[in-house]
CSV table of C-alpha atoms in Angstrom, one decimal:
chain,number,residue,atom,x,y,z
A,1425,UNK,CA,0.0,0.0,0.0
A,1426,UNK,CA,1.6,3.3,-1.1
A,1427,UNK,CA,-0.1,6.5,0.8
A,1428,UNK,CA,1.2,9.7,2.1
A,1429,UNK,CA,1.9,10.1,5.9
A,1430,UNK,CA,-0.8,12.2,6.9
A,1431,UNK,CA,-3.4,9.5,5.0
A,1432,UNK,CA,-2.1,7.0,6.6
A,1433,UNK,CA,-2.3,8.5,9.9
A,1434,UNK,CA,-5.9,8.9,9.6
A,1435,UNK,CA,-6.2,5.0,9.7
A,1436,UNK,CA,-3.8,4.8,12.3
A,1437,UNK,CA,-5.1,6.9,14.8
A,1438,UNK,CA,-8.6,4.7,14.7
A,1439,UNK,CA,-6.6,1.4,14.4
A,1440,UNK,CA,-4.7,2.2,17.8
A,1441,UNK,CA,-6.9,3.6,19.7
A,1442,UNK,CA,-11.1,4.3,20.3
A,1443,UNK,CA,-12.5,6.7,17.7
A,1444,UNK,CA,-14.6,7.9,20.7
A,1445,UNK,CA,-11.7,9.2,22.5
A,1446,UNK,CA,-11.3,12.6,23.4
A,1447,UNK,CA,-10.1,14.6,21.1
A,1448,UNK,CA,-6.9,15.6,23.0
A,1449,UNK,CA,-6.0,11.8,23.4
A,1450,UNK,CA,-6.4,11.5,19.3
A,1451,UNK,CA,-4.4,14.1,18.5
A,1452,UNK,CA,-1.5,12.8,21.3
A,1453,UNK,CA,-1.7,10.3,19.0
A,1454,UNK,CA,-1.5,11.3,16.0
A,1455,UNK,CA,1.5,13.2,16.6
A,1456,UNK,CA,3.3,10.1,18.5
A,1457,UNK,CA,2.5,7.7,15.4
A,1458,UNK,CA,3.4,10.6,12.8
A,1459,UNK,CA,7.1,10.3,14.2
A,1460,UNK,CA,7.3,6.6,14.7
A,1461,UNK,CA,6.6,6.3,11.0
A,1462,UNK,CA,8.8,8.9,9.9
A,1463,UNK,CA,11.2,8.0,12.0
A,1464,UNK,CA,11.5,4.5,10.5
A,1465,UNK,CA,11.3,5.4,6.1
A,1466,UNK,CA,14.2,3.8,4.6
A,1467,UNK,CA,15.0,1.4,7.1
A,1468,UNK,CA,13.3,-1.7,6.3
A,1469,UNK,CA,14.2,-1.9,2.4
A,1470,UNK,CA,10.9,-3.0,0.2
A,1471,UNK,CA,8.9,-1.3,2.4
A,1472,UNK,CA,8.7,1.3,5.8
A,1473,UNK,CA,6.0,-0.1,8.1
A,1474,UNK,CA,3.9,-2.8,8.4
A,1475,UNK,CA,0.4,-2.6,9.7
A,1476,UNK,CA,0.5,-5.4,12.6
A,1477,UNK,CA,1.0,-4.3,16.4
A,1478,UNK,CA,4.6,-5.3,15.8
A,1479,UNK,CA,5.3,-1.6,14.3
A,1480,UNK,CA,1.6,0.8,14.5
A,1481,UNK,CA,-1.6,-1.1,13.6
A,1482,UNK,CA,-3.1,0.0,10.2
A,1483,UNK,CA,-6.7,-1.6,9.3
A,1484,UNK,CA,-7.1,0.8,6.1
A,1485,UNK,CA,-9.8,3.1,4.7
A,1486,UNK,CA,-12.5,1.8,7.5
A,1487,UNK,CA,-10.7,3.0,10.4
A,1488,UNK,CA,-10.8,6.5,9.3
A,1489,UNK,CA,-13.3,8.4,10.9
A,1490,UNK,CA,-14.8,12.1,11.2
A,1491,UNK,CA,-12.5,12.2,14.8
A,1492,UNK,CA,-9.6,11.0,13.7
A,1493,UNK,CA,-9.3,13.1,10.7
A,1494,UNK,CA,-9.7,16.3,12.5
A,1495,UNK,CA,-6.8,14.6,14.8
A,1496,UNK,CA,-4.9,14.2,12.3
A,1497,UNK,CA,-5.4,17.8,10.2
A,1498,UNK,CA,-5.2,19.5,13.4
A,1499,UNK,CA,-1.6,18.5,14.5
A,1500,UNK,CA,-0.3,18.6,10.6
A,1501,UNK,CA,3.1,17.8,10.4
A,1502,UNK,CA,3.8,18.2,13.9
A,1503,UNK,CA,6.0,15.7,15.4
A,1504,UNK,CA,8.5,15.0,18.5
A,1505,UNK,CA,11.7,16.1,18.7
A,1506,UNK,CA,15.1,15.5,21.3
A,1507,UNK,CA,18.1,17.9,20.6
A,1508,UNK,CA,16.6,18.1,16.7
A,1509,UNK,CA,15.9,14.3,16.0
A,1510,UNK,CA,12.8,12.4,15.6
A,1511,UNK,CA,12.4,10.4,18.5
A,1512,UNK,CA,11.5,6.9,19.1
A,1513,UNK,CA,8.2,7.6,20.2
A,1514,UNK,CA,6.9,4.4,21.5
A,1515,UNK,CA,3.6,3.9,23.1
A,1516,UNK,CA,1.8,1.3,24.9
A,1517,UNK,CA,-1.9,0.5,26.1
A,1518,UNK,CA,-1.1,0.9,29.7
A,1519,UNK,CA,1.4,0.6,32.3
A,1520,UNK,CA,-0.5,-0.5,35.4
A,1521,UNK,CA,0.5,3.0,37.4
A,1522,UNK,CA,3.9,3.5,36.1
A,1523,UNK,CA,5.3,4.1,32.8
A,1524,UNK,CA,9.0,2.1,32.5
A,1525,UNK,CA,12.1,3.5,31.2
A,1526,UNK,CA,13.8,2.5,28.2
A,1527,UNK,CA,16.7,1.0,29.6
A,1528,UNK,CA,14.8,-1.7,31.9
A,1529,UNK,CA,13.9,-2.9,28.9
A,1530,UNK,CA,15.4,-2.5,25.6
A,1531,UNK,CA,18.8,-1.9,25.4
A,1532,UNK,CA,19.5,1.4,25.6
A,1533,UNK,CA,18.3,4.5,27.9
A,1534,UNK,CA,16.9,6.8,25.9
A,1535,UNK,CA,16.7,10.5,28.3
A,1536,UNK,CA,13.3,10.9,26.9
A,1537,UNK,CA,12.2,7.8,27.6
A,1538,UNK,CA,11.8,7.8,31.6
A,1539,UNK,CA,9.7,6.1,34.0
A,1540,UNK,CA,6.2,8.7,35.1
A,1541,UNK,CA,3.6,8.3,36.5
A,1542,UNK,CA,0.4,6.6,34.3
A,1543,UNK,CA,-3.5,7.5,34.7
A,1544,UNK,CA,-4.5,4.6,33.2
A,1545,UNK,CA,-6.7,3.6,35.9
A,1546,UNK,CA,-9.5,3.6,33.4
A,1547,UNK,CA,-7.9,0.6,31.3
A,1548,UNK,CA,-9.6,-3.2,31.5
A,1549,UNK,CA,-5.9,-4.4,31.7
A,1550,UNK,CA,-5.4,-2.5,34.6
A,1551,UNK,CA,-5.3,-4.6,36.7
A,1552,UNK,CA,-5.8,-8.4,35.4
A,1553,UNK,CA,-6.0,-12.2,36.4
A,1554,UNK,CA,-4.9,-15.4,34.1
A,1555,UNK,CA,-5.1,-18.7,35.1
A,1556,UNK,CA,-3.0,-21.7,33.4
A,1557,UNK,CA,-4.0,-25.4,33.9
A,1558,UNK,CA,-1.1,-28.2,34.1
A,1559,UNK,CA,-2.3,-29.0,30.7
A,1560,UNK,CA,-0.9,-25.9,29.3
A,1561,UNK,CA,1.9,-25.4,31.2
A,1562,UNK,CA,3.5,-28.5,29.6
A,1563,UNK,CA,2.6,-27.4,26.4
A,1564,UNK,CA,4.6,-23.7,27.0
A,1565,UNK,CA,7.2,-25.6,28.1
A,1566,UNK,CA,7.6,-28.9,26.9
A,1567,UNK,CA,11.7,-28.9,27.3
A,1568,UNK,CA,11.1,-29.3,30.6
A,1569,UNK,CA,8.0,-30.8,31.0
A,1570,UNK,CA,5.6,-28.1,32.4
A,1571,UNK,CA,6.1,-25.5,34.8
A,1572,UNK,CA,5.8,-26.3,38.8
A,1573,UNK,CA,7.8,-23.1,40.5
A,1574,UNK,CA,8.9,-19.8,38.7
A,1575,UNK,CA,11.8,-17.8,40.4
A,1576,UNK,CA,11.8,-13.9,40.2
A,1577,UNK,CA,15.6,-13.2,40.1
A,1578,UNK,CA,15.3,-9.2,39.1
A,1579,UNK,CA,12.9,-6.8,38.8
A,1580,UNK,CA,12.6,-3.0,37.5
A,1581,UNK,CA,12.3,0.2,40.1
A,1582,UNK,CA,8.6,-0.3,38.7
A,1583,UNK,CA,8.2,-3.6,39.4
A,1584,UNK,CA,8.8,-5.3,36.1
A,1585,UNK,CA,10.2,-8.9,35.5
A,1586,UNK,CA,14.2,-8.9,33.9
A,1587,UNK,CA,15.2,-11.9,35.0
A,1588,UNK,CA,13.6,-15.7,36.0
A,1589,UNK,CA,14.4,-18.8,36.4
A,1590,UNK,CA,12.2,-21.4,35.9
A,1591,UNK,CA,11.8,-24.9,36.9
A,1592,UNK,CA,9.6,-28.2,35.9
A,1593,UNK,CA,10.0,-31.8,36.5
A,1594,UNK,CA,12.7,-32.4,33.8
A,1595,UNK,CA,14.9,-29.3,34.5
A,1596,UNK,CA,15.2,-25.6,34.4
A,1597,UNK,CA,14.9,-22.4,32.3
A,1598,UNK,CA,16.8,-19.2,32.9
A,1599,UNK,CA,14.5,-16.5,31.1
A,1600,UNK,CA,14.0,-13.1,30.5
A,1601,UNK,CA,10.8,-11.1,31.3
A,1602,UNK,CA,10.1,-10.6,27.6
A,1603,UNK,CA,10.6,-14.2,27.6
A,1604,UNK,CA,8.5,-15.7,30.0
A,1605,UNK,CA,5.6,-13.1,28.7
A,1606,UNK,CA,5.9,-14.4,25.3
A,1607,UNK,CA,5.7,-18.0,26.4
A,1608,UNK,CA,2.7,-17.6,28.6
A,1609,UNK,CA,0.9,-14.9,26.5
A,1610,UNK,CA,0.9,-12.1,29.3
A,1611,UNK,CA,-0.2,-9.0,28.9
A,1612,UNK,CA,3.1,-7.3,30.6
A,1613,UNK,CA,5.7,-8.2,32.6
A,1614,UNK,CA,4.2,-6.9,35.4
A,1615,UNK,CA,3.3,-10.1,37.0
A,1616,UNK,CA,3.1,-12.2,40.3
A,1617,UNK,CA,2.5,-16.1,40.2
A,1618,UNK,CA,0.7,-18.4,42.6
A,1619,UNK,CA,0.9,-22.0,42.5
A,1620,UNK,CA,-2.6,-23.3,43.4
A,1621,UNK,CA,-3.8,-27.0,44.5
A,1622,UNK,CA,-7.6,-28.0,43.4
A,1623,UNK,CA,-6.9,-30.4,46.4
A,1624,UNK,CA,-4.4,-33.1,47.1
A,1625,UNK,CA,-5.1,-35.9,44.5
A,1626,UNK,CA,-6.0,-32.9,41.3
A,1627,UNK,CA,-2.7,-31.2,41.3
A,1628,UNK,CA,-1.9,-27.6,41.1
A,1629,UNK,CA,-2.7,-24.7,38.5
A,1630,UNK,CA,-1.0,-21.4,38.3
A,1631,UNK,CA,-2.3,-18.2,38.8
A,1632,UNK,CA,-0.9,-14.7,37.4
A,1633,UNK,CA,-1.9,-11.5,38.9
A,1634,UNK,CA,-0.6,-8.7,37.3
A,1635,UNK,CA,-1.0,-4.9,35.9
A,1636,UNK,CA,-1.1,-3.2,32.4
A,1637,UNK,CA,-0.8,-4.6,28.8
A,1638,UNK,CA,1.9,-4.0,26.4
A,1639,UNK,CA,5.8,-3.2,27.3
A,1640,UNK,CA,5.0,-0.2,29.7
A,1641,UNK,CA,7.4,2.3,27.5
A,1642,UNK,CA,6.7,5.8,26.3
A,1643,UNK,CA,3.3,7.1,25.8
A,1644,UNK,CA,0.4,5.0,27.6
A,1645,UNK,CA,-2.6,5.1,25.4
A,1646,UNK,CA,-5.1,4.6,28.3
A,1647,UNK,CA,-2.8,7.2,30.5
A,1648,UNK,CA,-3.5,9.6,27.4
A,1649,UNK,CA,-7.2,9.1,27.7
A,1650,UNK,CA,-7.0,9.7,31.4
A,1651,UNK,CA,-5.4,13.0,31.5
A,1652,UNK,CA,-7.4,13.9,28.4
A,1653,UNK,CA,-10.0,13.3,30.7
A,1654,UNK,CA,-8.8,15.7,33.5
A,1655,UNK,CA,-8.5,18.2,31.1
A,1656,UNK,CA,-4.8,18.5,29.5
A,1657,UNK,CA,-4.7,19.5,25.9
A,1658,UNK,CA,-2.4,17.0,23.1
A,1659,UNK,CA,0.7,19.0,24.2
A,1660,UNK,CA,0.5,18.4,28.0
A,1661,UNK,CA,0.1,15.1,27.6
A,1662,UNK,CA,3.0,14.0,25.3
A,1663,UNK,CA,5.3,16.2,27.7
A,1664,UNK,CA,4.5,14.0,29.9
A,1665,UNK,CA,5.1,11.2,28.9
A,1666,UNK,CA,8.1,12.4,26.5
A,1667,UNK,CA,10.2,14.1,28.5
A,1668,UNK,CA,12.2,17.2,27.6
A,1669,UNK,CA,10.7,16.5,23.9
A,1670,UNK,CA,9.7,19.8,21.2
A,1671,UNK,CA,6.8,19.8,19.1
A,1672,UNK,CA,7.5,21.4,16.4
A,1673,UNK,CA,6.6,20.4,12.5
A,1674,UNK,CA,9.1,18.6,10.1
């Protein structure tokens, strides 16, 4: 699909987040996704972006709406900025309280990129519950046979998993937080675990209590909505969630 940035946006902002948003939230948005994309033309070869949650989520035409188009025209060209360059201007759907810095988990610290406080209190992933039968366990991880004790060896300042070990009946798995979240299909890293028994003859099941969804870096979608909410305007609230950052157009 070959479109112009600002077109493209308009499907964007509706593909990432509700069309019913306010308008400040939208236009955060718009502005964060404007320099994500720009920031990344030329560096993938064939093509810039894709249109899967892997980069920014693009569902086309339909996801354009009367909202998002003003979100879009009403921040034209505008993007993020640190010392002059575009910045990596990550976002997530919420960080459970408390945004994470870049360096707890990617590889480098970015200055902009700094833990804050979230106001994504609003979010359905706030605050969430999963529960994992033996069954399954052995199937997300079979090279040892299921899972019967995880091991939290480090955590962030906020609270994040780094570092695990974990151990079945046939041996044990040093893993990262990333890891271990991509193995049992958690929504973040922010996670406790509970072994659980049915009763004595049934076996145990694990439970996972935990906060957020997505990798708690950069803007939080649902943090935008919330201080949208309390009244800040699209400039408020990428300051503060992009810290020391200019808006200015490209």
């Amino acid at each position: 699909n070959h479109l112009g940035i600002e077109r493209y946006l308009m499907s964007v902002v509706g593909s990432e987040m509700p069309k019913a948003w306010p308008i400040a939230a939208l236009k955060a948005q718009a502005v964060a996704a404007r320099t994500y994309a720009l920031k990344r033309i030329g560096k993938q070869g064939r093509f810039d972006i894709n249109s899967t949650e892997s980069t920014q989520v693009y569902l086309g035409i339909e996801a354009e709406t009367k909202s998002t188009r003003k979100a879009v025209n009403s921040t034209r060209s505008l993007v993020l900025r640190h010392h002059g360059e575009l910045i990596s201007a990550v976002f997530h759907s919420s960080s459970g309280g408390q945004t994470e810095s870049s360096g707890a988990v990617w590889k480098y610290q970015l200055p902009y990129l700094v833990g804050v406080k979230d106001y994504d209190q609003h979010s359905p992933k706030y605050k969430w519950k999963l529960r994992f039968e033996q069954w399954e366990l052995k199937k997300s991880f079979p090279e040892i046979g299921g899972l019967h004790s995880i091991q939290v060896l480090r955590r962030s300042k906020t609270g994040r998993i780094l570092n695990s070990k974990i151990y079945g009946p046939y041996g044990s798995l040093n893993m990262t937080g990333v890891e271990l979240r991509n193995r049992l299909n958690l929504k973040s890293t922010l996670a406790e675990f509970k072994f659980s028994s049915y009763s004595p003859d049934k076996g145990t099941f694990l439970l996972v209590i935990g906060q957020g969804a997505g990798h708690g870096v950069g803007m939080s979608q649902w943090g935008a909505y919330g201080l949208a909410k309390k009244g800040a305007n699209f400039r408020q609230i990428l300051h503060h969630f992009y810290r020391g950052v200019d808006i200015r157009a490209y």
